[in-house]
Amino acid sequence: MIEDGPGSQHGGQFGPGIGGISMVTKQQQNDDSGQRPQYSMPGILHFLQTEWARFEMERSQWEVERAELQAKIAFLQGERKGQENLKQDLVRRIKMLEFALKQERGKYHKLKYGTDLNPEDLKPPVFDKKNEDDVDGNDTSITTSSTSNINTSWRQGRQLLRQYLQEIGYTDTIIDVRSARVRSLLGIQPHSGDEPDGIQSGLVNGEPQLTNRNEMTKSRSSGKKNQIEGALIDTEDAVMTTFDFLQPEHVVDDEDDNLSDENEDGGAADDESDERLERKGNKIKIIGNESMAGMDDVDPETEEALAEFDFLVSESGEGAGEARSHGDGMPWEKKGEGEEWVVNHSHLSKLKQQYKQERKGKKTSRPSRSSLQAMLANLSSDDDESPSSSPNNSPRSTNIPSSEPDEIAVQGNNSIQFSMSNSRKPILGGVAGSDEDALDAALGLGDLAGLTVTNESDPLCYDIAAPKEVFRKTWNAKYTLRSHFDGVRALAFHPVEPVLITGSEDHTLKLWNLQKTVPAKKTTSLDVEPVYTFRAHVGPVLCLAVSASGEQCYSGGMDSTIRCWNIPNSNIDPYDSYDPSVLQDTLIAHTDAVWGLSIHSSKSHVLSCSGDGTVRLWSPGTKSPLLNTFTVDTEDGVPTSVDFVRCDPSQMVASYTSSNTYIYDLETGQQVLKLETKQNSDSSSTNQINRVISHPTLPLTITAHEDRHIRFFDNNTGQIVHSMVAHLDSVTCLAVDPNGLYLLSGSHDCSIRLWNLDSKTCVQEITSHRKKFDESIHDVAFHPQKPYIASAGADALAKVFV
Amino acid sequence: MKIKMAETVPAAIIRRNRPGIKAQDWGNWQDESFEEMDSTLAVQQFIQQAIRKDFTNIEEILTPPEGQDEGVWKYEHLRQFCMELNGLAVRLQCSECNPETCTQMTATEQWIFLCAAHKTPKECPAIDYTRHTLDGAACLLNSNKYFPSRVSIKESSVAKLGSVCRRVYRIFSHAYFHHRALFDEYENETYLCKRFTSFVTKYNLMSKDNLIVPILEDQQSIEGESEA
C-alpha cells in the first residue's frame, strides 16, 4: 500500500503542474492583452518552481502521514489480535470457573436441601437490574432479560457466595493476602500516571506532531491523574470489600485451572476473570461468548467516555465534535488520498486538521488502551510472544489506531462507545455501582504500574533507562539498615540479588536482604533486619569486597586480618544455628589495619592495602594465598586505597597518604606510571587521597581527596583530566555505576552526591547520615545490576536508595 | 576572613580515623568535652572516649555528664556493652565453646537458659544462644519501633533495657563458669564484666540474685583469683 502511494501521487502531481502552466500561459496572454508585462519568463518559472516545491512538500507530508497511519493499522491489528487471544483465554477461564462454581453450588444444595435449586438465579437479575438502571435506550444488546430482583437480593447472593467459599475452606488469611495485594496495587498506582507519559514523550521524538502531541499527553495524563487520585480515595473501601468478596474465587481458579500458566499475570487480570466469572454465572443462560462486545456497552463506561470527551471539549472546542464523527473520517480521508491531486488547499488543510483532531480524539482513549497493552504485555511475556512485549510495543503506541472504525461499526452508531471497544473496563463493569469507574481506572493503571516497576528492576531496562535518569530519575531513601552498634565503615552489594553486606566498627559484618523488610511505622522508608551477622574480627571492620559470583566476600579489619566468608543464603533464618563453615579462610600477612580491598572482576584475586605500608595481592583459597607484596619508599607513607585497573586487568592503582598515586603491573610488581595526583593538591601535606577507583570501562582513575576535591586522571599519560571541588568537606568514598556513566561520592559533610561522568556535573545531592565526631559517611556503592545505591554512615546506619 | 580564621582555630582538631592510620592511632585524638560535642551521637562519643581514655576507671565511665537524660545514658551504655560483648562471643566461638561441648546455655547447674530469639524458646547450644542473644539485642536496640531516636527515649522502651541486660549477662556467666581462662583473659583486657555489673547495679537493671559472677569487691567473698 505504501509502495503504491507515492507513485500514484506522483502521477497526480503532474496534473496540477501542467494545468498550472497552461493556465499561466493563458493568463499571460490575458495580461499581455491587458498591457501588464510583469509576467516574465523567469517569473513564471519561479512561480512554477515554488508551486512544485510546495506540492512536493505536501506530498512528502502526506507520505509521512500515510506511513504513520499504516504503522497504526499494523499496531492496532496486533493489538486486536492480542485482545482476541486475551478474550479467548479469559473466556476459557470463565468457563472453567463457571463449571467449578456450578459444581460447588450443586453440591452444596444437594447437601443442604437435597434439591438442585440454582442459587445463581438470584444474581443475574441483580446485574441486569443494575445495568438497566443506567442503560440507555439504544443499548439494546444488553437489555436481555430483566427481572424484578433488587439490590437486597444481590447482597444476599453475595453473602451466600461468601458462605460457600468459607465452607470450601478459604480462610480469611487468603482474603487478607489478596486484599493486601490489591492495596499495594492501588498504592503504587498514582505513580503510573507519569510512566506512560514519560514513555510516550520519549518515543514521539522526531515525529512532526511532537509538541502538539506532547502537550496533549501531558494534559491528558495530569487530568487523568487527578481523576484517579480523587477516585482512589473515594473508592478504596468499595474496592476492598469487593475484592475481599471476590478474591477467594481466584483461588478456585488457580486450583481448577491447571492450564493457568499465567498465574503471575498480576492481580488485575486474575481479578477480572473472577469478576467475569460472577457475571457470567449470572448471565450464562442469556449471553454467549460473543456477547462480550454487547456487554461492553454498560453505562458507567459511557459516562466515563463522556467525561473524557468533556475534557476534550474543554481543551479544543469543536475538536470533540470531529472526534465524535471520526468513525466516518478515516475512510473519507483514505478516499481523499487516493484521489487525483486536484484537491484544493482548503480541503487538504481540512483533512489535515481533521487528522489532528482525530489524533486528539484518539488520545482520550489512550489510558484504557495502555492498560490493555499492559495486560497484553503481561500475557505475552508469559507466552514468549515477543512482538507484543512492551519494549517492541511501546514505539507503536504513539500511533493512531486507525483500524478502530471497523469495531465501532460493529458495535453501534454511537461513536462515543469507541473508547469501550478496546478498554477492559467492561470486564469489570457492573461490580459496584458508580465507584467502579474509578476502580477500573485505578486497576487499569495499577496494572500498568506494576508492569513498569518490574521493568525497572529488570537490568536490561535499567541500562536503557540510564541515560534518561538525568532528567527524571531522582533517588529516594527507601531502606534504612539499622542494626550496627557503631559506624558502618564499608558496604558492598551482591552482584545480582537485592542483597548487601555491611562492615562496621562494632567488629561485625551483617548480611541484609532488601526483600525481607520489616513494616515500618512510616511507610516512606522501610526497615530491614539483617539475616546474618558475621563475627570473627576482633576490631573494627574497615573494608569489604564481594566476589563477582556473589558467593564469597572478603573483609579487612583493624585486627590486620582479611577474612574470607562464604555468604550464607539470603533467605537464611537469622537465628539459625552456628555454621563454622561460613568463615572460609583468614588471610594473615599484614601487620596493621587493613584499610582497603579490591576484588578482580574475573580472576579470584584480591588486593589489600594496610596501615603497615604494604599493598598485597592474594589468591584466596589456594595453598599459599599471598601472591605478591608491593612496597614503596617510606616518604610515600602508607597506602590508603587500592583498586584493580578495570580496563587493564594486569594493572592496579594504589594511593598513598603522601597523596601520590601509582599504577603497578601486577605481574612484575613494578610501578608503571605515577599519576600526577600530588602536583595538583595544595601545598599542605594533609591532602591525602581517601579513595581511589578505576573507571569500569575507560582508562580513567578517579581519586577522592581530603581537600574536598574529586580528581580524574588519564591512565595512559598520568595527566590530570579534570579536577573539581565536590563537597563541603573531605571526600571519603567513590563508586562508579556499572555502565560507567555516573559517579557517586560520599563525604564527611554528611551528603552523598551523584555526578554525571560525562558532563562532570552534580545530578543529585542527598543528605544521608549524621556525624559522629567529625566523621559522617564512610562508603557508598552502586548495585551492579539493580537500581540501588547505598551509603554507609558513622551513625551506625546504612541506607539504600532507589 | 580573619574573624573566620580565628573562629576556626579552636575547632582545628578534626577527629577522624582516616584510611591508612595504624591500629594504635584509632580514635587517638584529644578529648572533646561533652559540651562541645554537637552531634546527636554525643553520648556514644562521650562513653567511647571515656573507655578509650581508661577502661579500668569504671566509675568515671559510668558517670553521666551533667543534665544527661538517664534513659539515653543507659541505652547508649547498653549498646556499648553489646558491641563489646561481640569480642567475647568471637573468642568463645573461635575456641572451645562449640555445640558439642556446650550443648546447653548454662552457668551454674541450677538453670538452663532457653533462647528467646525463637518463636518458642528453645534449648540452643551455648554458642548459638550467645549469637542469637546478641543479634536479638542488636535488633531490639536498633528497632525503629522502640528506639526511633538516640536523643530521647520513651519510658516504655527504657523498660526493655532490663530484659536485654538479663539476657546478655548470661554470656558473662557462661564464660565465667565454663571457659574461665578465656573469660579472665578478656576481662583483663576490657574490664567489661566489672563495668557491666556496676552498671546494672547502679541503675538497678537486674536483681542482685541474678548477678552470679562474683566479680566486684563486695561480691568477692568467695573468690580471690578472678583478678589473676
mmCIF file of C-alpha atoms in Angstrom, chain A residues 482-487 489 505-508 510 520-522 525 527 529-530 532-538 540 542 558 560 563 573-579 583 592-593 595 610-613 638-641 657 686 688-691 706 729-730 732 748-749 770-775 778 794-797, chain B residues 11 13-24 26 29 32 37-41 44-46 48-49 76 78-80 82-84 86-87 89-91 93-94 97 99 115 117-118 122 124-125 127-128 130-145 147-151 154 186:
data_model
loop_
_atom_site.group_PDB
_atom_site.id
_atom_site.type_symbol
_atom_site.label_atom_id
_atom_site.label_comp_id
_atom_site.label_asym_id
_atom_site.label_seq_id
_atom_site.Cartn_x
_atom_site.Cartn_y
_atom_site.Cartn_z
ATOM 1 C CA ARG A 482 19.794 -0.339 61.393
ATOM 2 C CA SER A 483 21.427 -2.996 63.470
ATOM 3 C CA HIS A 484 25.025 -1.976 63.843
ATOM 4 C CA PHE A 485 26.160 -0.554 67.137
ATOM 5 C CA ASP A 486 28.801 1.707 65.696
ATOM 6 C CA GLY A 487 29.795 3.419 62.496
ATOM 7 C CA ARG A 489 32.747 1.543 57.519
ATOM 8 C CA GLU A 505 33.301 -0.593 63.671
ATOM 9 C CA ASP A 506 31.300 -2.803 66.018
ATOM 10 C CA HIS A 507 33.522 -5.699 64.768
ATOM 11 C CA THR A 508 30.755 -7.378 62.799
ATOM 12 C CA LYS A 510 25.892 -8.035 58.502
ATOM 13 C CA ALA A 520 7.941 0.359 59.454
ATOM 14 C CA LYS A 521 5.832 2.909 61.185
ATOM 15 C CA LYS A 522 6.233 5.439 58.443
ATOM 16 C CA SER A 525 11.352 4.259 54.483
ATOM 17 C CA ASP A 527 13.347 -1.066 57.837
ATOM 18 C CA GLU A 529 16.709 -6.511 59.660
ATOM 19 C CA PRO A 530 19.921 -8.344 58.972
ATOM 20 C CA TYR A 532 23.130 -12.892 59.201
ATOM 21 C CA THR A 533 25.859 -11.470 61.388
ATOM 22 C CA PHE A 534 29.459 -12.331 60.553
ATOM 23 C CA ARG A 535 31.611 -12.493 63.660
ATOM 24 C CA ALA A 536 35.330 -13.144 63.645
ATOM 25 C CA HIS A 537 37.088 -9.794 63.549
ATOM 26 C CA VAL A 538 38.384 -8.617 66.866
ATOM 27 C CA PRO A 540 36.527 -2.598 63.645
ATOM 28 C CA LEU A 542 37.235 -1.344 57.724
ATOM 29 C CA MET A 558 41.736 -3.250 62.332
ATOM 30 C CA SER A 560 45.256 -6.849 60.466
ATOM 31 C CA ARG A 563 38.580 -12.773 56.426
ATOM 32 C CA ASP A 573 16.854 -17.880 59.291
ATOM 33 C CA PRO A 574 18.635 -15.151 61.270
ATOM 34 C CA TYR A 575 18.502 -17.348 64.333
ATOM 35 C CA ASP A 576 19.798 -20.495 62.729
ATOM 36 C CA SER A 577 22.497 -22.464 64.499
ATOM 37 C CA TYR A 578 26.133 -21.523 64.140
ATOM 38 C CA ASP A 579 27.797 -22.747 60.985
ATOM 39 C CA LEU A 583 34.287 -18.319 57.800
ATOM 40 C CA ASP A 592 48.494 -3.434 60.775
ATOM 41 C CA ALA A 593 44.962 -2.378 59.982
ATOM 42 C CA TRP A 595 42.140 -0.350 55.014
ATOM 43 C CA SER A 610 47.238 -1.786 55.019
ATOM 44 C CA GLY A 611 48.491 0.616 57.603
ATOM 45 C CA ASP A 612 51.714 -1.405 57.614
ATOM 46 C CA GLY A 613 52.638 0.346 54.359
ATOM 47 C CA VAL A 638 51.091 4.136 53.699
ATOM 48 C CA PRO A 639 48.542 3.101 51.124
ATOM 49 C CA THR A 640 45.062 4.386 51.762
ATOM 50 C CA SER A 641 43.140 2.799 48.971
ATOM 51 C CA THR A 657 48.979 9.127 52.367
ATOM 52 C CA THR A 686 47.460 16.646 54.832
ATOM 53 C CA GLN A 688 45.656 12.593 51.421
ATOM 54 C CA ILE A 689 43.651 10.553 48.984
ATOM 55 C CA ASN A 690 40.889 8.732 50.796
ATOM 56 C CA ARG A 691 39.738 6.590 47.936
ATOM 57 C CA GLU A 706 40.810 15.203 51.805
ATOM 58 C CA ASP A 729 34.219 18.562 53.478
ATOM 59 C CA SER A 730 36.705 15.851 52.690
ATOM 60 C CA THR A 732 35.729 9.828 51.631
ATOM 61 C CA HIS A 748 32.111 13.917 55.832
ATOM 62 C CA ASP A 749 29.818 16.844 55.006
ATOM 63 C CA ARG A 770 24.710 12.179 60.861
ATOM 64 C CA LYS A 771 28.057 12.965 62.272
ATOM 65 C CA LYS A 772 29.911 11.052 64.899
ATOM 66 C CA PHE A 773 32.899 13.074 65.951
ATOM 67 C CA ASP A 774 33.941 14.587 62.624
ATOM 68 C CA GLU A 775 33.031 11.633 60.511
ATOM 69 C CA HIS A 778 32.323 6.146 55.107
ATOM 70 C CA ALA A 794 29.271 6.858 61.059
ATOM 71 C CA ASP A 795 25.849 6.995 62.700
ATOM 72 C CA ALA A 796 25.738 3.165 62.570
ATOM 73 C CA LEU A 797 23.190 3.209 59.768
ATOM 74 C CA ALA B 11 37.925 23.592 66.174
ATOM 75 C CA ILE B 13 41.280 19.299 65.715
ATOM 76 C CA ILE B 14 39.469 17.105 63.277
ATOM 77 C CA ARG B 15 38.597 13.828 64.916
ATOM 78 C CA ARG B 16 38.750 11.308 62.184
ATOM 79 C CA ASN B 17 40.093 7.841 61.642
ATOM 80 C CA ARG B 18 41.421 8.370 58.160
ATOM 81 C CA PRO B 19 42.238 5.496 55.866
ATOM 82 C CA GLY B 20 45.763 4.257 56.368
ATOM 83 C CA ILE B 21 46.170 5.036 60.052
ATOM 84 C CA LYS B 22 47.712 2.470 62.320
ATOM 85 C CA ALA B 23 45.574 0.453 64.669
ATOM 86 C CA GLN B 24 47.148 2.163 67.658
ATOM 87 C CA TRP B 26 42.456 4.593 66.135
ATOM 88 C CA TRP B 29 42.763 12.296 69.478
ATOM 89 C CA GLU B 32 36.436 16.623 73.423
ATOM 90 C CA MET B 37 30.030 17.644 71.126
ATOM 91 C CA ASP B 38 27.317 18.941 68.896
ATOM 92 C CA SER B 39 26.352 15.709 67.228
ATOM 93 C CA THR B 40 23.306 13.615 68.010
ATOM 94 C CA LEU B 41 25.644 10.820 68.962
ATOM 95 C CA GLN B 44 28.108 7.452 72.468
ATOM 96 C CA GLN B 45 31.113 9.611 71.679
ATOM 97 C CA PHE B 46 31.410 10.533 75.342
ATOM 98 C CA GLN B 48 33.711 5.685 73.944
ATOM 99 C CA GLN B 49 36.069 8.500 74.730
ATOM 100 C CA GLU B 76 23.933 4.074 74.966
ATOM 101 C CA LEU B 78 23.926 -0.980 76.804
ATOM 102 C CA ARG B 79 24.691 -0.537 73.118
ATOM 103 C CA GLN B 80 28.347 -0.264 74.010
ATOM 104 C CA CYS B 82 26.518 -5.412 73.421
ATOM 105 C CA MET B 83 29.098 -4.197 70.965
ATOM 106 C CA GLU B 84 31.996 -5.150 73.186
ATOM 107 C CA ASN B 86 30.892 -9.306 70.333
ATOM 108 C CA GLY B 87 34.545 -9.608 71.307
ATOM 109 C CA ALA B 89 31.458 -14.021 71.575
ATOM 110 C CA VAL B 90 34.171 -14.182 68.930
ATOM 111 C CA ARG B 91 36.572 -15.663 71.427
ATOM 112 C CA GLN B 93 33.216 -19.108 69.020
ATOM 113 C CA CYS B 94 36.837 -19.450 67.961
ATOM 114 C CA CYS B 97 32.724 -23.238 73.079
ATOM 115 C CA PRO B 99 27.747 -27.129 70.139
ATOM 116 C CA CYS B 115 16.940 -18.940 73.847
ATOM 117 C CA ALA B 117 15.110 -15.464 69.899
ATOM 118 C CA HIS B 118 12.789 -18.141 68.620
ATOM 119 C CA LYS B 122 14.394 -23.388 72.831
ATOM 120 C CA CYS B 124 20.083 -23.642 71.960
ATOM 121 C CA PRO B 125 23.716 -24.657 72.399
ATOM 122 C CA ILE B 127 27.330 -20.515 71.273
ATOM 123 C CA ASP B 128 24.028 -20.226 69.435
ATOM 124 C CA THR B 130 25.228 -16.187 72.612
ATOM 125 C CA ARG B 131 24.920 -15.271 68.964
ATOM 126 C CA HIS B 132 21.162 -15.185 68.975
ATOM 127 C CA THR B 133 21.035 -13.091 72.083
ATOM 128 C CA LEU B 134 23.462 -10.554 70.693
ATOM 129 C CA ASP B 135 21.672 -10.468 67.334
ATOM 130 C CA GLY B 136 18.339 -10.102 69.072
ATOM 131 C CA ALA B 137 19.707 -7.331 71.277
ATOM 132 C CA ALA B 138 21.080 -5.571 68.193
ATOM 133 C CA CYS B 139 17.676 -5.741 66.553
ATOM 134 C CA LEU B 140 15.846 -4.567 69.629
ATOM 135 C CA LEU B 141 18.226 -1.751 70.462
ATOM 136 C CA ASN B 142 18.115 -0.579 66.841
ATOM 137 C CA SER B 143 14.411 -1.111 66.475
ATOM 138 C CA ASN B 144 12.697 1.815 64.891
ATOM 139 C CA LYS B 145 9.634 0.957 66.903
ATOM 140 C CA PHE B 147 14.169 3.222 69.882
ATOM 141 C CA PRO B 148 13.465 5.520 66.962
ATOM 142 C CA SER B 149 15.767 8.170 68.374
ATOM 143 C CA ARG B 150 19.067 8.119 70.158
ATOM 144 C CA VAL B 151 18.398 11.508 71.686
ATOM 145 C CA LYS B 154 10.261 6.646 75.665
ATOM 146 C CA TYR B 186 39.047 -10.979 78.166
#
